[in-house]
Coordinates of C-alpha atoms and ligand atoms in Angstrom, one line a residue:
M1 CA -10.6 -8.2 -3.3
S2 CA -13.5 -5.7 -3.3
E3 CA -14.2 -3.6 -6.2
A4 CA -14.0 -0.6 -3.9
Q5 CA -10.3 -1.1 -3.4
V6 CA -9.2 0.9 -6.3
T7 CA -5.6 1.6 -6.7
F8 CA -4.0 4.8 -5.6
R9 CA -3.7 5.9 -9.0
Q10 CA -7.2 5.3 -9.9
F11 CA -8.3 7.1 -6.5
L12 CA -6.2 10.3 -7.4
L13 CA -7.7 10.3 -10.9
N14 CA -11.2 10.0 -9.6
N15 CA -10.4 12.7 -7.1
R16 CA -9.2 14.9 -10.1
R17 CA -12.5 14.6 -11.7
A18 CA -14.4 15.3 -8.5
H19 CA -12.2 18.0 -7.0
G20 CA -9.9 19.2 -9.7
T21 CA -6.9 17.8 -8.0
D22 CA -4.0 19.4 -10.0
K23 CA -2.1 16.7 -12.2
D24 CA 1.3 17.8 -11.0
L25 CA 0.1 17.1 -7.4
I26 CA -1.0 13.7 -8.6
F27 CA 2.5 13.2 -10.1
L28 CA 4.0 14.4 -6.7
L29 CA 1.8 12.2 -4.7
E30 CA 2.6 8.9 -6.8
D31 CA 6.3 9.8 -6.3
I32 CA 5.8 10.2 -2.6
A33 CA 3.9 6.8 -2.5
T34 CA 6.9 5.3 -4.2
A35 CA 9.3 6.6 -1.7
C36 CA 7.0 5.1 1.1
R37 CA 7.1 1.9 -0.6
I38 CA 11.0 1.9 -0.8
I39 CA 11.3 3.0 2.6
S40 CA 9.0 0.3 3.7
H41 CA 11.4 -2.3 2.0
R42 CA 14.4 -0.7 3.3
I43 CA 13.1 -1.1 6.9
R44 CA 11.9 -4.6 6.4
S45 CA 15.3 -5.7 5.2
G46 CA 17.4 -3.5 7.5
A47 CA 18.4 -6.6 9.9
F48 CA 19.9 -8.1 6.8
A49 CA 21.4 -5.0 5.5
G50 CA 22.9 -4.0 8.7
T51 CA 21.1 -0.6 8.5
L52 CA 19.4 -0.8 11.8
G53 CA 21.7 1.1 14.2
A54 CA 22.6 4.5 14.6
T55 CA 24.9 6.7 12.6
K56 CA 27.7 8.7 14.1
D57 CA 25.9 12.0 13.3
V58 CA 23.6 14.2 15.1
N59 CA 20.8 16.0 13.1
V60 CA 19.7 19.6 13.3
Q61 CA 17.3 18.7 16.3
G62 CA 20.4 17.5 18.3
E63 CA 19.2 13.9 18.1
T64 CA 21.3 11.0 17.0
Q65 CA 20.5 10.0 13.6
K66 CA 19.6 6.2 12.7
Q67 CA 21.0 4.9 9.5
L68 CA 17.4 4.5 8.3
D69 CA 16.9 8.0 9.2
V70 CA 19.4 9.1 6.5
I71 CA 18.3 6.4 4.0
A72 CA 14.6 7.5 4.3
N73 CA 15.6 11.2 3.7
E74 CA 17.8 10.4 0.7
V75 CA 14.7 8.4 -0.7
F76 CA 12.4 11.3 0.0
V77 CA 14.6 14.0 -1.6
K78 CA 15.3 11.9 -4.6
H79 CA 11.6 11.1 -5.3
C80 CA 10.2 14.6 -4.4
S81 CA 12.6 16.2 -6.6
N82 CA 11.0 14.3 -9.8
C83 CA 8.1 16.7 -10.1
G84 CA 9.0 19.7 -12.1
R85 CA 6.5 21.8 -9.7
V86 CA 8.3 21.3 -6.6
A87 CA 10.3 24.4 -5.6
A88 CA 11.8 23.6 -2.2
L89 CA 12.1 20.5 0.3
V90 CA 11.9 21.0 4.0
S91 CA 13.0 17.9 6.0
E92 CA 13.3 17.3 9.6
E93 CA 16.8 15.6 8.8
V94 CA 18.4 18.5 6.9
D95 CA 19.2 21.8 8.5
E96 CA 18.8 24.1 5.6
I97 CA 16.0 24.3 3.2
I98 CA 16.5 22.5 -0.1
W99 CA 15.8 24.9 -3.0
L100 CA 15.3 23.1 -6.4
K101 CA 14.5 26.0 -8.2
D102 CA 16.2 29.7 -8.2
R103 CA 13.1 31.5 -9.4
P104 CA 9.9 29.7 -8.3
A105 CA 6.6 30.4 -10.0
A106 CA 3.5 31.2 -8.3
G107 CA 1.7 27.7 -7.6
D108 CA 5.1 25.9 -7.3
Y109 CA 5.1 23.5 -4.3
L110 CA 6.8 23.4 -1.1
V111 CA 7.1 19.9 0.2
Y112 CA 7.5 19.4 4.0
F113 CA 8.5 16.0 5.5
D114 CA 9.7 13.9 8.5
P115 CA 11.0 10.8 6.4
L116 CA 11.2 8.5 9.3
D117 CA 9.2 9.4 12.4
G118 CA 9.6 7.5 15.6
S119 CA 12.8 6.1 14.6
S120 CA 13.7 5.2 18.1
N121 CA 11.2 2.2 17.6
L122 CA 13.4 0.7 14.7
D123 CA 15.7 -1.3 17.0
V124 CA 12.7 -2.9 18.8
N125 CA 10.8 -3.6 15.5
L126 CA 7.7 -1.4 16.4
S127 CA 5.7 0.9 14.0
V128 CA 7.5 3.9 12.5
G129 CA 6.2 6.3 9.8
S130 CA 6.7 9.1 7.1
I131 CA 4.8 12.5 7.5
F132 CA 4.4 15.0 4.6
S133 CA 2.6 18.0 3.5
V134 CA 2.5 20.3 0.4
V135 CA 1.7 23.9 0.1
A136 CA 1.6 25.7 -3.1
L137 CA 3.3 29.1 -3.5
E138 CA 0.8 32.0 -3.5
D139 CA 3.2 34.4 -5.5
A140 CA 6.4 33.9 -7.7
L141 CA 9.7 34.6 -6.0
E142 CA 12.3 36.7 -7.9
R143 CA 15.0 34.7 -5.8
T144 CA 14.7 31.8 -3.2
S145 CA 13.9 33.1 0.3
D146 CA 14.0 30.8 3.3
E147 CA 11.0 33.0 4.8
A148 CA 8.9 31.8 1.9
V149 CA 8.6 28.4 3.3
L150 CA 7.3 29.6 6.7
Q151 CA 3.7 29.1 5.6
K152 CA 0.7 28.5 7.9
G153 CA -0.7 24.9 8.0
S154 CA -4.1 26.2 6.9
R155 CA -2.4 26.7 3.4
Q156 CA -1.5 23.2 3.1
I157 CA -3.3 21.7 -0.1
C158 CA -2.4 18.2 0.8
A159 CA -1.0 16.2 3.8
G160 CA -0.6 12.6 4.8
Y161 CA 1.5 9.9 6.2
A162 CA 2.7 6.5 5.7
I163 CA 2.8 3.9 8.7
Y164 CA 5.3 0.9 8.4
G165 CA 3.4 -1.7 10.8
P166 CA 2.2 -5.1 10.3
S167 CA 1.3 -3.7 7.0
T168 CA 2.2 -0.4 5.2
S169 CA -0.4 2.0 4.9
L170 CA -0.7 5.5 3.1
V171 CA -3.2 7.8 4.6
I172 CA -3.9 11.0 2.8
T173 CA -6.0 14.3 2.5
T174 CA -6.1 16.7 -0.4
G175 CA -8.8 18.7 1.5
S176 CA -12.0 16.5 1.0
G177 CA -11.8 13.9 3.6
V178 CA -9.2 11.5 4.5
D179 CA -8.4 8.0 2.9
G180 CA -6.4 5.1 3.8
F181 CA -4.5 2.8 1.4
T182 CA -2.8 -0.6 2.1
H183 CA 0.3 -1.7 0.2
Q184 CA -0.5 -4.8 -1.5
Q185 CA 2.6 -7.2 -1.4
G186 CA 3.2 -8.8 -4.7
T187 CA 1.6 -6.1 -7.0
G188 CA 3.3 -3.2 -5.5
E189 CA -0.1 -1.3 -5.5
F190 CA -1.3 0.9 -2.7
R191 CA -5.1 -0.1 -2.6
L192 CA -8.1 1.9 -1.0
T193 CA -9.0 -0.1 2.0
F194 CA -10.1 2.8 4.4
P195 CA -12.0 5.1 2.5
D196 CA -13.4 8.4 4.4
M197 CA -11.6 7.8 7.8
R198 CA -13.5 9.5 10.6
I199 CA -12.3 10.1 14.0
P200 CA -15.1 9.7 16.7
E201 CA -16.1 12.9 18.7
T202 CA -15.9 11.1 22.1
T203 CA -13.3 8.7 23.4
R204 CA -12.0 7.2 26.6
E205 CA -8.4 6.7 25.1
F206 CA -5.4 9.1 25.4
A207 CA -1.9 9.1 24.5
I208 CA 0.8 11.0 26.3
N209 CA 4.3 10.0 27.7
A210 CA 3.4 9.9 31.3
S211 CA 7.1 9.6 32.3
R212 CA 7.1 13.5 32.0
Y213 CA 4.4 14.1 34.5
H214 CA 6.6 15.9 36.9
H215 CA 7.5 18.3 34.1
W216 CA 3.9 19.1 33.2
D217 CA 2.0 22.4 34.0
A218 CA -1.3 22.2 36.2
S219 CA -3.6 22.0 33.3
M220 CA -2.0 18.9 31.9
R221 CA -1.8 17.3 35.3
R222 CA -5.6 18.2 35.8
Y223 CA -6.6 16.5 32.6
V224 CA -4.5 13.2 33.2
D225 CA -5.3 12.9 36.8
E226 CA -9.1 13.3 35.9
C227 CA -8.8 10.5 33.3
L228 CA -6.8 8.3 35.7
S229 CA -9.1 8.6 38.6
G230 CA -11.7 6.5 36.8
E231 CA -15.3 5.8 37.7
N232 CA -15.0 7.7 41.1
G233 CA -13.3 10.7 39.7
P234 CA -14.9 13.8 38.0
R235 CA -15.2 12.0 34.7
A236 CA -17.0 9.2 36.3
Q237 CA -15.4 6.7 33.7
S238 CA -12.5 4.7 33.3
H239 CA -9.9 5.7 30.4
N240 CA -7.3 3.8 28.7
M241 CA -3.8 5.1 28.1
R242 CA -1.5 4.3 25.1
W243 CA 1.7 5.5 24.1
T244 CA 3.9 4.0 21.2
A245 CA 6.5 6.8 20.9
S246 CA 5.6 7.1 17.3
M247 CA 3.4 9.9 16.5
V248 CA 2.3 8.4 13.3
A249 CA 1.4 5.0 15.0
D250 CA -0.8 7.1 17.6
I251 CA -2.4 9.3 15.1
H252 CA -3.3 6.3 13.0
R253 CA -4.7 4.4 16.0
I254 CA -6.8 7.5 16.9
L255 CA -8.1 7.8 13.0
T256 CA -9.3 4.2 13.3
R257 CA -10.9 4.1 16.7
G258 CA -10.6 7.6 18.3
G259 CA -8.6 9.0 21.0
V260 CA -6.5 12.2 21.9
F261 CA -2.6 12.6 21.3
I262 CA -0.9 15.0 23.7
Y263 CA 2.7 16.3 23.7
P264 CA 2.7 19.4 25.8
V265 CA 5.4 22.1 26.2
D266 CA 6.6 21.2 29.7
R267 CA 9.2 22.6 32.2
E268 CA 12.1 20.6 30.6
N269 CA 11.4 21.1 27.0
A270 CA 10.0 24.7 27.1
S271 CA 13.4 26.4 26.1
M272 CA 13.0 24.6 22.7
G273 CA 9.4 25.4 22.3
G274 CA 8.2 21.7 23.0
K275 CA 9.3 18.3 21.4
L276 CA 7.4 18.1 18.2
R277 CA 8.1 20.0 14.9
L278 CA 5.5 22.3 13.8
M279 CA 6.1 22.4 9.9
Y280 CA 6.5 18.6 9.3
E281 CA 4.9 16.9 12.1
A282 CA 2.2 18.9 13.7
N283 CA 0.7 20.8 10.5
P284 CA 0.6 17.8 8.2
L285 CA -1.0 15.5 10.9
G286 CA -3.2 18.4 12.2
M287 CA -4.6 18.7 8.7
V288 CA -5.4 15.0 8.4
V289 CA -6.9 14.9 11.8
E290 CA -9.2 18.1 11.1
Q291 CA -10.2 16.4 7.7
A292 CA -11.3 13.5 9.6
G293 CA -13.6 15.3 11.9
G294 CA -11.0 15.9 14.8
M295 CA -9.3 18.8 16.2
A296 CA -5.8 19.8 16.4
S297 CA -4.7 22.6 18.8
T298 CA -1.5 23.6 21.0
G299 CA -3.8 23.8 24.2
T300 CA -4.5 27.5 23.4
D301 CA -4.5 27.9 19.6
R302 CA -5.4 26.0 16.4
I303 CA -2.2 24.5 15.2
L304 CA -2.9 25.2 11.4
D305 CA -3.3 28.9 12.3
L306 CA 0.0 29.3 13.8
P307 CA 2.6 31.6 12.1
P308 CA 5.7 29.8 11.8
Q309 CA 8.8 31.5 12.9
S310 CA 11.4 29.2 11.5
H311 CA 11.3 25.8 9.6
H312 CA 12.4 23.7 12.5
Q313 CA 10.1 25.2 15.0
R314 CA 8.8 23.1 17.7
V315 CA 5.2 23.3 19.2
A316 CA 2.7 21.8 21.9
V317 CA 0.4 19.3 20.2
V318 CA -2.9 18.2 21.4
M319 CA -4.9 16.4 18.6
G320 CA -7.7 13.8 18.1
S321 CA -11.3 13.4 19.1
S322 CA -12.9 16.9 19.3
D323 CA -14.5 16.4 22.8
E324 CA -11.4 15.7 24.5
V325 CA -9.3 18.7 22.6
R326 CA -12.0 21.0 23.6
R327 CA -11.7 19.9 27.0
I328 CA -7.9 20.6 27.3
N329 CA -8.2 23.9 25.8
R330 CA -10.9 24.7 28.3
Y331 CA -8.5 23.5 31.2
Y332 CA -5.7 25.9 29.7
Q333 CA -8.3 28.7 29.3
E334 CA -9.5 28.2 33.0
A335 CA -5.9 28.2 34.3
Q336 CA -5.3 31.8 32.6
Ligands
AHM401 P1 11.5 12.0 16.0 O1 10.9 12.7 14.6 O2 12.8 12.3 16.3 O3 11.3 10.4 15.7 O4 10.7 12.3 17.2 C1 9.2 12.6 17.1 C2 8.5 11.3 18.1 C3 7.3 11.1 17.9 O5 7.0 10.1 16.9 C4 6.7 10.6 19.2 O6 5.5 10.9 19.6 C5 7.7 11.3 20.1 O7 8.9 11.7 19.4 C6 8.0 10.2 21.3 O8 8.7 11.0 22.3 P2 9.3 10.3 23.6 O9 10.5 9.7 23.3 O10 9.2 11.4 24.6 O11 8.2 9.5 24.0
MG402 MG1 9.5 13.1 13.8

């Protein structure tokens, strides 16, 4: 093992010396890493424990919950509640905001998470992930107020995800680049295996659920048509298409070798505002992507600048290699 592969704790302590990371944020991130390690184990043992299937419940998104969605949520809630600085939790799987403090102080943390993203992949043994981010409250609150969690993504002080794939990896940013860690079976440690992850500016790979083509607007069709038209089309080069139906897995691939991930608002999902959630999917992954040198947009606006209207709000997502995100933004501008 290379000496560069420091443990997650060593990395966070080095980060504290270099960038002044708050010690409570370090405790919280260690608790999140523990939660991810437990979730990874629960997924891998799901076939034995009989926890791979669906529950009878439907979550606030109107989607059937998997047993592991519920388990992963319980694990996240429990471990994020350890840190005395956490004021509130916002989870994809819970309708209401979970307030842990009655009178939060300035600097207390709001934690946003999707405990098990892409869970439709569980039954077919493909990659899934957990997504999280942290915002520090600017001002103390006299009482809990659901509006206080409606913070822009640009206020996130930390964001990241765990991917449960052939190995379990944890990828985080605290605002000074993006670093990836791999869970080392046997020791229980996450070790720094992918330091300073950078997204290439250019790419010939895009990720979109193409079965929704007939629902898309003209700008989205133009972009995909041009990519598909290959060497004889306006882009004069061939493109590759990938779609795992797990945003974490698609974003992880983009962080590793470039690409653009797209989930537009289309005719069918427009009444809900899109498919993906702003506060615990698009904002955290948007921060990771930007910190790795990429861009994250709705097609018209920077995701991290959006003022949230509700904590389960949905949004259009275009994120990844900057040349492609800029191109898609331009196609939307030209269509106006
Ligand atoms: P989930 O949070 O309910 O798992 O939904 C989010 C997932 C993303 O991970 C993925 O990109 C998308 O939904 C897949 O959607 P589709 O089923 O349309 O391919
Ligand atoms: Mg999700």
